[in-house]
PDB file of C-alpha atoms in Angstrom:
ATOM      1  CA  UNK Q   1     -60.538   2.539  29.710  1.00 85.00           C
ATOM      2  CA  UNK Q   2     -58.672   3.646  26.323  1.00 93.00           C
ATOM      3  CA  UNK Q   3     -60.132   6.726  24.530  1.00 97.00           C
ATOM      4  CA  UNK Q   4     -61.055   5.774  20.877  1.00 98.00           C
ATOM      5  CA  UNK Q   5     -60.339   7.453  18.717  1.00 98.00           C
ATOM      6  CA  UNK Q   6     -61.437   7.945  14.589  1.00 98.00           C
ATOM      7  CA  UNK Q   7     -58.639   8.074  12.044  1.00 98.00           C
ATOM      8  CA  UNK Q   8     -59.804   9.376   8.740  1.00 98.00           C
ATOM      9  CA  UNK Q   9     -57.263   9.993   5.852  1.00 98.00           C
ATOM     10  CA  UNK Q  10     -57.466   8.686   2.152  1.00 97.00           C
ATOM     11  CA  UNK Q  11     -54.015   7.773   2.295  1.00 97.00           C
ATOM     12  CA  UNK Q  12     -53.511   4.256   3.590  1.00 98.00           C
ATOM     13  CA  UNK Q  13     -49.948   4.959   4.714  1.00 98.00           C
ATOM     14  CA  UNK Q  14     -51.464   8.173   6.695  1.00 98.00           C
ATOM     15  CA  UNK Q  15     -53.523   5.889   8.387  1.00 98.00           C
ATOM     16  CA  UNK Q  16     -51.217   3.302   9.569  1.00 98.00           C
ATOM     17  CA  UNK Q  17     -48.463   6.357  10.389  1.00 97.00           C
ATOM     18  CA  UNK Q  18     -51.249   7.677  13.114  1.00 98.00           C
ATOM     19  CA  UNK Q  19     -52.884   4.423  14.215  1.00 98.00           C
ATOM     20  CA  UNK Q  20     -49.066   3.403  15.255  1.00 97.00           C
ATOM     21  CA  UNK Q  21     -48.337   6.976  16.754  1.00 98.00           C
ATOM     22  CA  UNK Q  22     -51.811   6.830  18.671  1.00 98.00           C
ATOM     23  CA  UNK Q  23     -51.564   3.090  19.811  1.00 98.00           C
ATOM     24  CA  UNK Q  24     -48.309   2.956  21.519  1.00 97.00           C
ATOM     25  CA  UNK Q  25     -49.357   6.115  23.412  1.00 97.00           C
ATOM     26  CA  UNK Q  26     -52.301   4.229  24.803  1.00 97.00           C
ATOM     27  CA  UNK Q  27     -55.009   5.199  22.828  1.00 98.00           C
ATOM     28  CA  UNK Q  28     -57.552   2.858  20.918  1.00 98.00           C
ATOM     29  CA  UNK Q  29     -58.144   3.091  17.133  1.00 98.00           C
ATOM     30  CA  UNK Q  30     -61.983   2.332  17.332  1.00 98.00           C
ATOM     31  CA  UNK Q  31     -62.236   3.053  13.311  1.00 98.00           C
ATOM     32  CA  UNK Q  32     -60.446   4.230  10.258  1.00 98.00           C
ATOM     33  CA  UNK Q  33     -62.550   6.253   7.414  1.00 98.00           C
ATOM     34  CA  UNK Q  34     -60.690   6.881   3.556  1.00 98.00           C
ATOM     35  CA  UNK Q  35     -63.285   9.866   3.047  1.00 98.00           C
ATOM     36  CA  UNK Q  36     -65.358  12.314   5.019  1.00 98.00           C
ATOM     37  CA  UNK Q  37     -68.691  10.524   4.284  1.00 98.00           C
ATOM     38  CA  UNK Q  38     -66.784   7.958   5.567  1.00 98.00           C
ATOM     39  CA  UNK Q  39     -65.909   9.627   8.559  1.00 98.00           C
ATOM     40  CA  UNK Q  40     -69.180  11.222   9.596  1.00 98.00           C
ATOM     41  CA  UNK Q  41     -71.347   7.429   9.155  1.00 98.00           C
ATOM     42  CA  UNK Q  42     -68.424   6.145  11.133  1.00 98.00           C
ATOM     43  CA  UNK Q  43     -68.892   8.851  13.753  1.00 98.00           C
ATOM     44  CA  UNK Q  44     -72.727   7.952  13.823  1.00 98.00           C
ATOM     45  CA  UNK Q  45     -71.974   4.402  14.639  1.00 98.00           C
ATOM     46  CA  UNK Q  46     -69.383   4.446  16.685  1.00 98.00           C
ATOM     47  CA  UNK Q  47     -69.528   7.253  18.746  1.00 98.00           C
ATOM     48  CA  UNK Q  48     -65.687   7.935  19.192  1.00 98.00           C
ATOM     49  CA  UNK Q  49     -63.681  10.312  21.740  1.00 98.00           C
ATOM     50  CA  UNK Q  50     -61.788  12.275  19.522  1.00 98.00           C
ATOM     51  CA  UNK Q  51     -61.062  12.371  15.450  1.00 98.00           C
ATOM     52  CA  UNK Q  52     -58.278  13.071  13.455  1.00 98.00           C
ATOM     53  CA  UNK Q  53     -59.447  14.378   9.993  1.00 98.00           C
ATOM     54  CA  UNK Q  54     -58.038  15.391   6.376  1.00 98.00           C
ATOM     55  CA  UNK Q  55     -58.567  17.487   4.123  1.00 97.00           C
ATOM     56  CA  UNK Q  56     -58.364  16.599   1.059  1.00 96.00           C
ATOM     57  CA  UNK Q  57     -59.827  13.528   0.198  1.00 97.00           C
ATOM     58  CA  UNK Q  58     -62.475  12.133  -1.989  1.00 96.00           C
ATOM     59  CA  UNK Q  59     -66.197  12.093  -2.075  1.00 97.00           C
ATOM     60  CA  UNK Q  60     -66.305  14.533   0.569  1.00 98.00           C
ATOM     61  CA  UNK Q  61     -63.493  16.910   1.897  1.00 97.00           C
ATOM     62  CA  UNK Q  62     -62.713  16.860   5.551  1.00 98.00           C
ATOM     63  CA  UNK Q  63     -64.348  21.143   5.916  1.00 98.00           C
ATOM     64  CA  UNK Q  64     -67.435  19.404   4.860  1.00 98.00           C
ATOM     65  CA  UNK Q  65     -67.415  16.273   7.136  1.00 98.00           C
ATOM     66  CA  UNK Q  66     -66.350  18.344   9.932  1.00 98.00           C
ATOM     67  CA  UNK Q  67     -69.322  20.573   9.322  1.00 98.00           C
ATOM     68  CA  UNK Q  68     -71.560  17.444   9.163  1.00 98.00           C
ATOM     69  CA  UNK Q  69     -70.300  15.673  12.369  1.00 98.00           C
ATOM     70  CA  UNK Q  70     -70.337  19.165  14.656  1.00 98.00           C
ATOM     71  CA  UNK Q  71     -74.147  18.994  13.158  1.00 98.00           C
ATOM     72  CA  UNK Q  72     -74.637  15.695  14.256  1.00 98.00           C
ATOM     73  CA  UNK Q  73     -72.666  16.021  17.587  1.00 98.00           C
ATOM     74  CA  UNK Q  74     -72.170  19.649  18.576  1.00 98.00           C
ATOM     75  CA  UNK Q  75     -69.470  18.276  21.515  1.00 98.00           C
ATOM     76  CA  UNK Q  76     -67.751  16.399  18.993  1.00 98.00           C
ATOM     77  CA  UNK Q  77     -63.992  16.873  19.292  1.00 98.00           C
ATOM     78  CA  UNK Q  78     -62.505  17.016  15.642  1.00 98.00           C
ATOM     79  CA  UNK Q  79     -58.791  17.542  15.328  1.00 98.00           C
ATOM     80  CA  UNK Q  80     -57.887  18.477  11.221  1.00 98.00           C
ATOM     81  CA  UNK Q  81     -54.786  16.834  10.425  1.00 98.00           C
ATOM     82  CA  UNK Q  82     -53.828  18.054   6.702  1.00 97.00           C
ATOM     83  CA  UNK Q  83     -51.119  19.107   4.128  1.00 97.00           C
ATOM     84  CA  UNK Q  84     -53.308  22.206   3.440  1.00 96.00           C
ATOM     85  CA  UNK Q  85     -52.287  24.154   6.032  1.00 95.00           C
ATOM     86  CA  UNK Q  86     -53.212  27.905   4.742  1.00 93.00           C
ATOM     87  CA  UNK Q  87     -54.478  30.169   6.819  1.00 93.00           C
ATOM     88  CA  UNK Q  88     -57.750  30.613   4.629  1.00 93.00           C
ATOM     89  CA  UNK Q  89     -58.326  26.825   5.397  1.00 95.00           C
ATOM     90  CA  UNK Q  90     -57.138  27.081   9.784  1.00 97.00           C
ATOM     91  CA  UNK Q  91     -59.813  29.580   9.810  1.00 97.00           C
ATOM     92  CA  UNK Q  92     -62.593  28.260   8.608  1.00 97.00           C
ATOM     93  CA  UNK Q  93     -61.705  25.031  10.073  1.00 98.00           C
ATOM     94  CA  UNK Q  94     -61.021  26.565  13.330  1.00 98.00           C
ATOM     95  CA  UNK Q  95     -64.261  28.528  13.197  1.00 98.00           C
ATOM     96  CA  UNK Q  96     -66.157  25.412  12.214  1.00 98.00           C
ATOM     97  CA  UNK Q  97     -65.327  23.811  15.503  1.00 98.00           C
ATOM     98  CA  UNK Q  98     -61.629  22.028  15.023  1.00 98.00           C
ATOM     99  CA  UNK Q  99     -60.073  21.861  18.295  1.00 98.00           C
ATOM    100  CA  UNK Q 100     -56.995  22.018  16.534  1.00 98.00           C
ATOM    101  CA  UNK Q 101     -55.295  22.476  13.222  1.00 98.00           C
ATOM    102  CA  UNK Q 102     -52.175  19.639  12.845  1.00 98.00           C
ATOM    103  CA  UNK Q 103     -50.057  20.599   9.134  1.00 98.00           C
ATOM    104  CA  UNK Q 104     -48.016  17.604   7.732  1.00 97.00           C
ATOM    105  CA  UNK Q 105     -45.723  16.368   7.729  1.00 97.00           C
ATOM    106  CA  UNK Q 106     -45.809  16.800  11.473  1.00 96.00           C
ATOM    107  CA  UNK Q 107     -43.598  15.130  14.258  1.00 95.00           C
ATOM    108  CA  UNK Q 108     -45.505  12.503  16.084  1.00 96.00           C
ATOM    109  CA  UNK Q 109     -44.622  15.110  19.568  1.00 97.00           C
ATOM    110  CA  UNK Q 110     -47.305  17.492  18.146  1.00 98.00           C
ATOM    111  CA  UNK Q 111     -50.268  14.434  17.425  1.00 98.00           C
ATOM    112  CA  UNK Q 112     -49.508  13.199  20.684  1.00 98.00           C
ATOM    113  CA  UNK Q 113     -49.623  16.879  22.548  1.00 98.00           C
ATOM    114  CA  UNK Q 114     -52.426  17.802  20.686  1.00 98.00           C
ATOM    115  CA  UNK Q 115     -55.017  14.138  21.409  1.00 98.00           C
ATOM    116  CA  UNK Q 116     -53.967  14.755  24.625  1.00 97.00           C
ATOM    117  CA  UNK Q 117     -55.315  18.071  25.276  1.00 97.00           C
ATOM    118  CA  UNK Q 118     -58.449  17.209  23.762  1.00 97.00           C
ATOM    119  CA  UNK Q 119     -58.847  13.750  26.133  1.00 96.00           C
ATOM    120  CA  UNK Q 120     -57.393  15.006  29.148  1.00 90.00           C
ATOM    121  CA  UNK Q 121     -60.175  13.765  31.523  1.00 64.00           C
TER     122      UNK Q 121
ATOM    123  CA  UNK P   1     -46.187  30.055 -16.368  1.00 63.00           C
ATOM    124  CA  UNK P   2     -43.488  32.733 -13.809  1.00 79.00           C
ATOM    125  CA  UNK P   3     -41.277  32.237 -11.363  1.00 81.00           C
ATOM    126  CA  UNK P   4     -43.860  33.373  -8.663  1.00 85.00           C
ATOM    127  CA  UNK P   5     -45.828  30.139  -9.071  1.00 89.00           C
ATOM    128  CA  UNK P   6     -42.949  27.921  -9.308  1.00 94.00           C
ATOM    129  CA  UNK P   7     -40.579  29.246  -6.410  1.00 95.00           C
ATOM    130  CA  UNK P   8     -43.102  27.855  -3.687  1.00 96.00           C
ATOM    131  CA  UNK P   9     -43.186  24.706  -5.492  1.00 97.00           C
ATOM    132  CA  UNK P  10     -39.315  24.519  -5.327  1.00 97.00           C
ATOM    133  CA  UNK P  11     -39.443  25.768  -1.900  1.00 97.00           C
ATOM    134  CA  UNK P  12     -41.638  23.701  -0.739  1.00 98.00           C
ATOM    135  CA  UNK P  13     -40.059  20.366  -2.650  1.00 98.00           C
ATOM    136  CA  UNK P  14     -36.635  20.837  -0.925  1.00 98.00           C
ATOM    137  CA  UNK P  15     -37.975  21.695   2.633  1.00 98.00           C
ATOM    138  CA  UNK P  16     -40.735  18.651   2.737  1.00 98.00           C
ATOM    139  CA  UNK P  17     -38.042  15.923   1.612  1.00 97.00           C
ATOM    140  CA  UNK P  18     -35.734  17.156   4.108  1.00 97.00           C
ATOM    141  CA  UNK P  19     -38.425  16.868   6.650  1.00 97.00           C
ATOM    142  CA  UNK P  20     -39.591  13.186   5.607  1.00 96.00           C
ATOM    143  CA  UNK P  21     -36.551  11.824   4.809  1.00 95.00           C
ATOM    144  CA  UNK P  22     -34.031  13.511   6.815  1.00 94.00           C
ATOM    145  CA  UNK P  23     -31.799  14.122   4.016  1.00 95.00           C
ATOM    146  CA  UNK P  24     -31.050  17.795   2.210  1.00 95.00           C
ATOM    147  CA  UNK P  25     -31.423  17.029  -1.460  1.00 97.00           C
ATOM    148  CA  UNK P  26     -29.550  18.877  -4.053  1.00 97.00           C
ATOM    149  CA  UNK P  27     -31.248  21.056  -6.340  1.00 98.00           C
ATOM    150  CA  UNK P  28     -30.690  20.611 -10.324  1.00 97.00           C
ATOM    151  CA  UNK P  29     -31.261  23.163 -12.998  1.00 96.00           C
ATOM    152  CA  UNK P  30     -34.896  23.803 -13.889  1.00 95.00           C
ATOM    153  CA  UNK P  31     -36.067  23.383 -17.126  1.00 92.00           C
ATOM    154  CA  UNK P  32     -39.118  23.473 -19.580  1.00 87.00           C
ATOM    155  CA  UNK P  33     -40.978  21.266 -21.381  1.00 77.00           C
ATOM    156  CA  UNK P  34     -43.303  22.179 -23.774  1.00 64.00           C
ATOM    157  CA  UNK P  35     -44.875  18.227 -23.274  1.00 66.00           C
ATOM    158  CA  UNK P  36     -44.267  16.253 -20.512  1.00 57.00           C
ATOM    159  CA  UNK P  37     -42.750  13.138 -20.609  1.00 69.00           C
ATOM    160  CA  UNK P  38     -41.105  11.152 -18.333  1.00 65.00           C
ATOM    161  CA  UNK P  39     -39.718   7.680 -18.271  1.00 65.00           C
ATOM    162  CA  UNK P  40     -39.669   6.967 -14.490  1.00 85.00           C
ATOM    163  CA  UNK P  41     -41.665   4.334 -13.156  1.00 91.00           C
ATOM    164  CA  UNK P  42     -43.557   5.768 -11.102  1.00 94.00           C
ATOM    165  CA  UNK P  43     -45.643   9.114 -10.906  1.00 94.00           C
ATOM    166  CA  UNK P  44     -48.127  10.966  -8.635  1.00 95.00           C
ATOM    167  CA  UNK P  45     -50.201  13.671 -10.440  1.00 95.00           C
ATOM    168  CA  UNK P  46     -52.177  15.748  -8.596  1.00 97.00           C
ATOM    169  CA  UNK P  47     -54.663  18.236  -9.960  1.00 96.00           C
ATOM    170  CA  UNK P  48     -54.875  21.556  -8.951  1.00 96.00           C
ATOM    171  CA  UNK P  49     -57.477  24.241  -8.931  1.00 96.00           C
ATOM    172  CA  UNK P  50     -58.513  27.740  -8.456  1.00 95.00           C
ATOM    173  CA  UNK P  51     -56.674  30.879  -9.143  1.00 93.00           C
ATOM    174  CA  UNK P  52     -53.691  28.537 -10.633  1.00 91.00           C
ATOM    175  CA  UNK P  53     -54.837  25.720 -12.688  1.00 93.00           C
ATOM    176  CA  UNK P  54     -52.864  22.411 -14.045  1.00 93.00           C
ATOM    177  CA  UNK P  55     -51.065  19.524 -12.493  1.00 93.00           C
ATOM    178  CA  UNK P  56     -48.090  18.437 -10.242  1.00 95.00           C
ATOM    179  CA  UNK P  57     -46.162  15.239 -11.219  1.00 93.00           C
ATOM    180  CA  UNK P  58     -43.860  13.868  -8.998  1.00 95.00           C
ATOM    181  CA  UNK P  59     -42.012  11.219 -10.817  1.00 94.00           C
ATOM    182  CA  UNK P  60     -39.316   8.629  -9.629  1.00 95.00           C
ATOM    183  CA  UNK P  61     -37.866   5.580 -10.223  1.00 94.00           C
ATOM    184  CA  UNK P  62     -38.268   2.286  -8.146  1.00 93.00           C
ATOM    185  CA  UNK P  63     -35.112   2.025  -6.427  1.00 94.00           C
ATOM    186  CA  UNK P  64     -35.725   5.405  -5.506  1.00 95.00           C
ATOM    187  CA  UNK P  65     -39.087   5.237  -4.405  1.00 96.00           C
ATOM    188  CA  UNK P  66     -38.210   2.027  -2.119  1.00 95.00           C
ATOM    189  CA  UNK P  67     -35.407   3.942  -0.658  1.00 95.00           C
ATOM    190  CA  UNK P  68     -38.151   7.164  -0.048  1.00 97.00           C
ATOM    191  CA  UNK P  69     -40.455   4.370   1.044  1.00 97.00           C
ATOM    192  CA  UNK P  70     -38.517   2.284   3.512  1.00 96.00           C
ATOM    193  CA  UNK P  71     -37.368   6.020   5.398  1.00 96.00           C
ATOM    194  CA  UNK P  72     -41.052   7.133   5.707  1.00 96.00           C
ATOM    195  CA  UNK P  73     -41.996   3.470   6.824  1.00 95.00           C
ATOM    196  CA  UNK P  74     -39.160   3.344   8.982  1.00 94.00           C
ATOM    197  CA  UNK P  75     -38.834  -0.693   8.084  1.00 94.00           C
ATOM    198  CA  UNK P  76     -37.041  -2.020   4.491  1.00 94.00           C
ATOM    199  CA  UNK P  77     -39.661  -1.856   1.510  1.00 93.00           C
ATOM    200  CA  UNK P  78     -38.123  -4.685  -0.744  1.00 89.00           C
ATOM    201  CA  UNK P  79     -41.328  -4.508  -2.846  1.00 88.00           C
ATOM    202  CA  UNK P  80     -43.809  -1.723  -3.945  1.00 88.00           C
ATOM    203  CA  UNK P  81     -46.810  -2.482  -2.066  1.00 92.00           C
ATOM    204  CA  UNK P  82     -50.187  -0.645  -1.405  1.00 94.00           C
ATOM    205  CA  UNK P  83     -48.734   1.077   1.848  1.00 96.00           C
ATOM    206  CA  UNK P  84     -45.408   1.980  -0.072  1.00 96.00           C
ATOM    207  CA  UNK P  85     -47.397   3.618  -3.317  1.00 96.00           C
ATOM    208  CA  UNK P  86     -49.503   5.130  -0.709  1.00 97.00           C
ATOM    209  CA  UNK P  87     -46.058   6.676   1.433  1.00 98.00           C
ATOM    210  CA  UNK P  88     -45.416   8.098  -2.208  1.00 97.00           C
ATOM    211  CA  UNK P  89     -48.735   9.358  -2.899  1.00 98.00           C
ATOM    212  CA  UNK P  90     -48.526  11.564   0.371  1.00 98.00           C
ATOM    213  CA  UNK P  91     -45.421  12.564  -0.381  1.00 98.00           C
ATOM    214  CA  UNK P  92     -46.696  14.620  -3.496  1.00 98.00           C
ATOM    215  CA  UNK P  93     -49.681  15.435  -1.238  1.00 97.00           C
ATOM    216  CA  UNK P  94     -47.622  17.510   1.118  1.00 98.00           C
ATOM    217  CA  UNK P  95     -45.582  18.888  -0.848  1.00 98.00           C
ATOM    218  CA  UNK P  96     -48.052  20.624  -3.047  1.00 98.00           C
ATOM    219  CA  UNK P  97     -49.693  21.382   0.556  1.00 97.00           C
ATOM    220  CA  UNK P  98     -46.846  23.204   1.835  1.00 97.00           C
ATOM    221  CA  UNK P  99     -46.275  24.576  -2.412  1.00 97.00           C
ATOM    222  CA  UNK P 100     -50.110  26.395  -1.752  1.00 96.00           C
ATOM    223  CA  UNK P 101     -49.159  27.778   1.589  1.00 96.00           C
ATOM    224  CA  UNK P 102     -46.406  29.543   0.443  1.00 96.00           C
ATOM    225  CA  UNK P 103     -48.178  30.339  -2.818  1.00 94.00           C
ATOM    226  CA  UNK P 104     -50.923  31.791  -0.437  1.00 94.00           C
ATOM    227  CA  UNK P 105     -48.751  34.251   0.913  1.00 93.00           C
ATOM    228  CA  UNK P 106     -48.965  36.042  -2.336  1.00 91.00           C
ATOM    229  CA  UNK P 107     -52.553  35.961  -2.212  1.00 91.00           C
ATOM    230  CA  UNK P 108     -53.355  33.440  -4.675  1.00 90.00           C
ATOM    231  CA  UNK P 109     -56.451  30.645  -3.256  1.00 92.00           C
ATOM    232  CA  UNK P 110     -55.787  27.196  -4.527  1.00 95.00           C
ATOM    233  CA  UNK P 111     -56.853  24.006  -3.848  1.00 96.00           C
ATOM    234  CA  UNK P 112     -55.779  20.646  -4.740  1.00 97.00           C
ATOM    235  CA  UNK P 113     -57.477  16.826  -5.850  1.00 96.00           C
ATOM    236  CA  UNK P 114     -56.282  13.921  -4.062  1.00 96.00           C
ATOM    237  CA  UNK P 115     -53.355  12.078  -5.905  1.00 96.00           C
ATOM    238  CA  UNK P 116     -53.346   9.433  -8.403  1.00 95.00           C
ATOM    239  CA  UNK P 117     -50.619   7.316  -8.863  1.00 93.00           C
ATOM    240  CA  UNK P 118     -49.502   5.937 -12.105  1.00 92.00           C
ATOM    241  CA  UNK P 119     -47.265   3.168 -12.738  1.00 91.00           C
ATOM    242  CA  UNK P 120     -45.155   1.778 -15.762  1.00 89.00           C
ATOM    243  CA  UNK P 121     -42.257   2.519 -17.881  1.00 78.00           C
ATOM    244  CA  UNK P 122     -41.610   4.754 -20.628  1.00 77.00           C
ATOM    245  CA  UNK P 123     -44.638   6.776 -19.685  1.00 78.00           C
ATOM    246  CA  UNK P 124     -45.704   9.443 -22.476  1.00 79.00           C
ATOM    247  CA  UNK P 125     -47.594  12.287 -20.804  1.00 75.00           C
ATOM    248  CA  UNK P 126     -49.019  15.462 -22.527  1.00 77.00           C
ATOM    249  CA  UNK P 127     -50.172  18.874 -20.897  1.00 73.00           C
ATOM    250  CA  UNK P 128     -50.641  19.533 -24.839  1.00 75.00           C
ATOM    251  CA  UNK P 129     -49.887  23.535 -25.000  1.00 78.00           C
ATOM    252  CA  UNK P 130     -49.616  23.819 -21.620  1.00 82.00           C
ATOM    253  CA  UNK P 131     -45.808  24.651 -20.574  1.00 83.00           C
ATOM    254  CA  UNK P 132     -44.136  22.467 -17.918  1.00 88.00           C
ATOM    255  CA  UNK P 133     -41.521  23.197 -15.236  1.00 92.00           C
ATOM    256  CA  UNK P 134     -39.248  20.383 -14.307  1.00 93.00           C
ATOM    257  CA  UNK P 135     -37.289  20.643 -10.675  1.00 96.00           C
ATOM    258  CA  UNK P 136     -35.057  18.104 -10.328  1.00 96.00           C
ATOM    259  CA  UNK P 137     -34.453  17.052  -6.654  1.00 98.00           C
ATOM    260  CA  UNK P 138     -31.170  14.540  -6.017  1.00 97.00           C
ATOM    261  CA  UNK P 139     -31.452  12.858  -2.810  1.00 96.00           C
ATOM    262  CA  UNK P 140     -27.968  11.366  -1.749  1.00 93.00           C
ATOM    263  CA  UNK P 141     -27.140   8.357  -1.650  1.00 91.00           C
ATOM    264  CA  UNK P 142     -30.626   7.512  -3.225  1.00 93.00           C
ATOM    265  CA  UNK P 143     -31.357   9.314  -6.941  1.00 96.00           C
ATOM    266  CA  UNK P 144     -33.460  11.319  -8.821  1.00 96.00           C
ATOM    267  CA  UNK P 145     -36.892  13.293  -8.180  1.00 97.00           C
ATOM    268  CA  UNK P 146     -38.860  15.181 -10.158  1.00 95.00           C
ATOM    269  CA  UNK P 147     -41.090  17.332 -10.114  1.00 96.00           C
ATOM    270  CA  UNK P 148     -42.802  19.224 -12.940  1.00 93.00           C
ATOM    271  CA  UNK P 149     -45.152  22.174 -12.564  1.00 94.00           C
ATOM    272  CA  UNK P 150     -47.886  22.659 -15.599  1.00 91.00           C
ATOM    273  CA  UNK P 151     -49.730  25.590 -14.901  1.00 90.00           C
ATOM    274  CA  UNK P 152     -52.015  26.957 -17.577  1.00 85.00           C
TER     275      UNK P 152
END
């Protein structure tokens, strides 16, 4: 069975960018969030595999939602993928529980290397 | 407004459009402007914060911005759709990503707001007495884009 995955990115174009990088390496796009609230009532509901979150966004920023879901779901695998890419920013994502830290724009080679360390099963 | 803030943003312009699009664009002389106006079509602004404070305009015209488009899409953009405004909006977004982790080297903490876009002609814009920096990016084959820098 597919791993599903959680996109969340405010940017439409973001969204379809990993959905078609993810899909035609076999994995399932079981929801798409705009925001980090978003994001972590998505997580709630759908229980996905793996998520791909960003930063900056609206209504609540993707440090905060990441918080939120590893508070929810302490196993949760959370991968940030962002243009803030500071080191401030990897760190505290990093030491929130990110399993990794993705900085756009990014070749679809790194997405691809990074989902599948995270679902290697 | 110095050249420390507004090196990373010119760094960071010509390395992230070379990236998306493939293409090494040619960098213009910078200039000022004590208001900013522009009269391209379309514009990103994006806000930022912190220990440098103002906005980041990219502007560009819609040829231009279909051309920008239909590379990042990787299909022909023959009209300016949600997806393509959004391929633009990123565009500023990672650019004045990249802009704050250069800037960060020098110790300064930033942040920035998600983008707005902004569409029409003629637009009249005003940072009031806040000075602007234009860089002026050509992209071969394709036009102008610009981005100005208001930093308080």
């Amino acid at each position: 069975m597919a791993k599903r995955i959680l996109i969340t990115d405010d940017a439409l174009f973001m969204r379809v960018t990993l959905k078609n990088i993810l899909t035609q390496n076999g994995y399932e796009i079981c929801g798409e969030a705009a925001n980090g609230k978003e994001s972590l009532d998505k997580y709630k509901e759908l229980k996905p595999d793996l998520v791909t979150m960003d930063i900056t966004m609206p209504e609540m920023d993707g440090i905060t939602a990441l918080k939120e879901i590893k508070a929810f779901d302490p196993n949760a695998k959370v991968i940030m993928c962002t243009a803030m890419g500071q080191k401030n920013m990897v760190i505290e994502a990093v030491q929130a529980g990110a399993k990794d830290f993705i900085v756009k724009p990014f070749e679809p080679d790194r997405v691809i290397q990074a989902v599948g360390k995270q679902l290697a099963s | 407004m110095n050249v420390k803030i507004i090196n990373p943003f010119v760094e960071a312009s010509m390395a992230v459009v070379q990236t998306v699009i493939n293409v090494k664009p040619k960098l213009g002389k910078l200039s000022t402007r004590s208001e900013v106006f522009t009269s391209q079509s379309i514009n990103v602004m994006i806000g930022l914060t912190g220990d440098a404070q103002g906005v980041i305009l990219f502007s560009l015209g819609d040829e231009v911005a279909k051309h920008i488009t239909s590379t990042m899409l990787g299909q022909e953009i023959k009209e300016f759709d949600q997806l393509a405004l959004s391929a633009i909006a990123e565009l500023g977004n990672m650019i004045s990503g990249q802009s704050l982790m250069i800037l960060s080297k020098s110790g300064a903490k930033c942040d920035i707001t998600p983008p707005t876009v902004i569409q029409g002609k003629d637009i009249r814009a005003s940072t009031l007495d806040v000075p602007s920096v234009v860089i002026p990016l050509t992209i071969e084959d394709i036009g102008l884009y610009e981005i100005t820098v208001s930093i308080k």
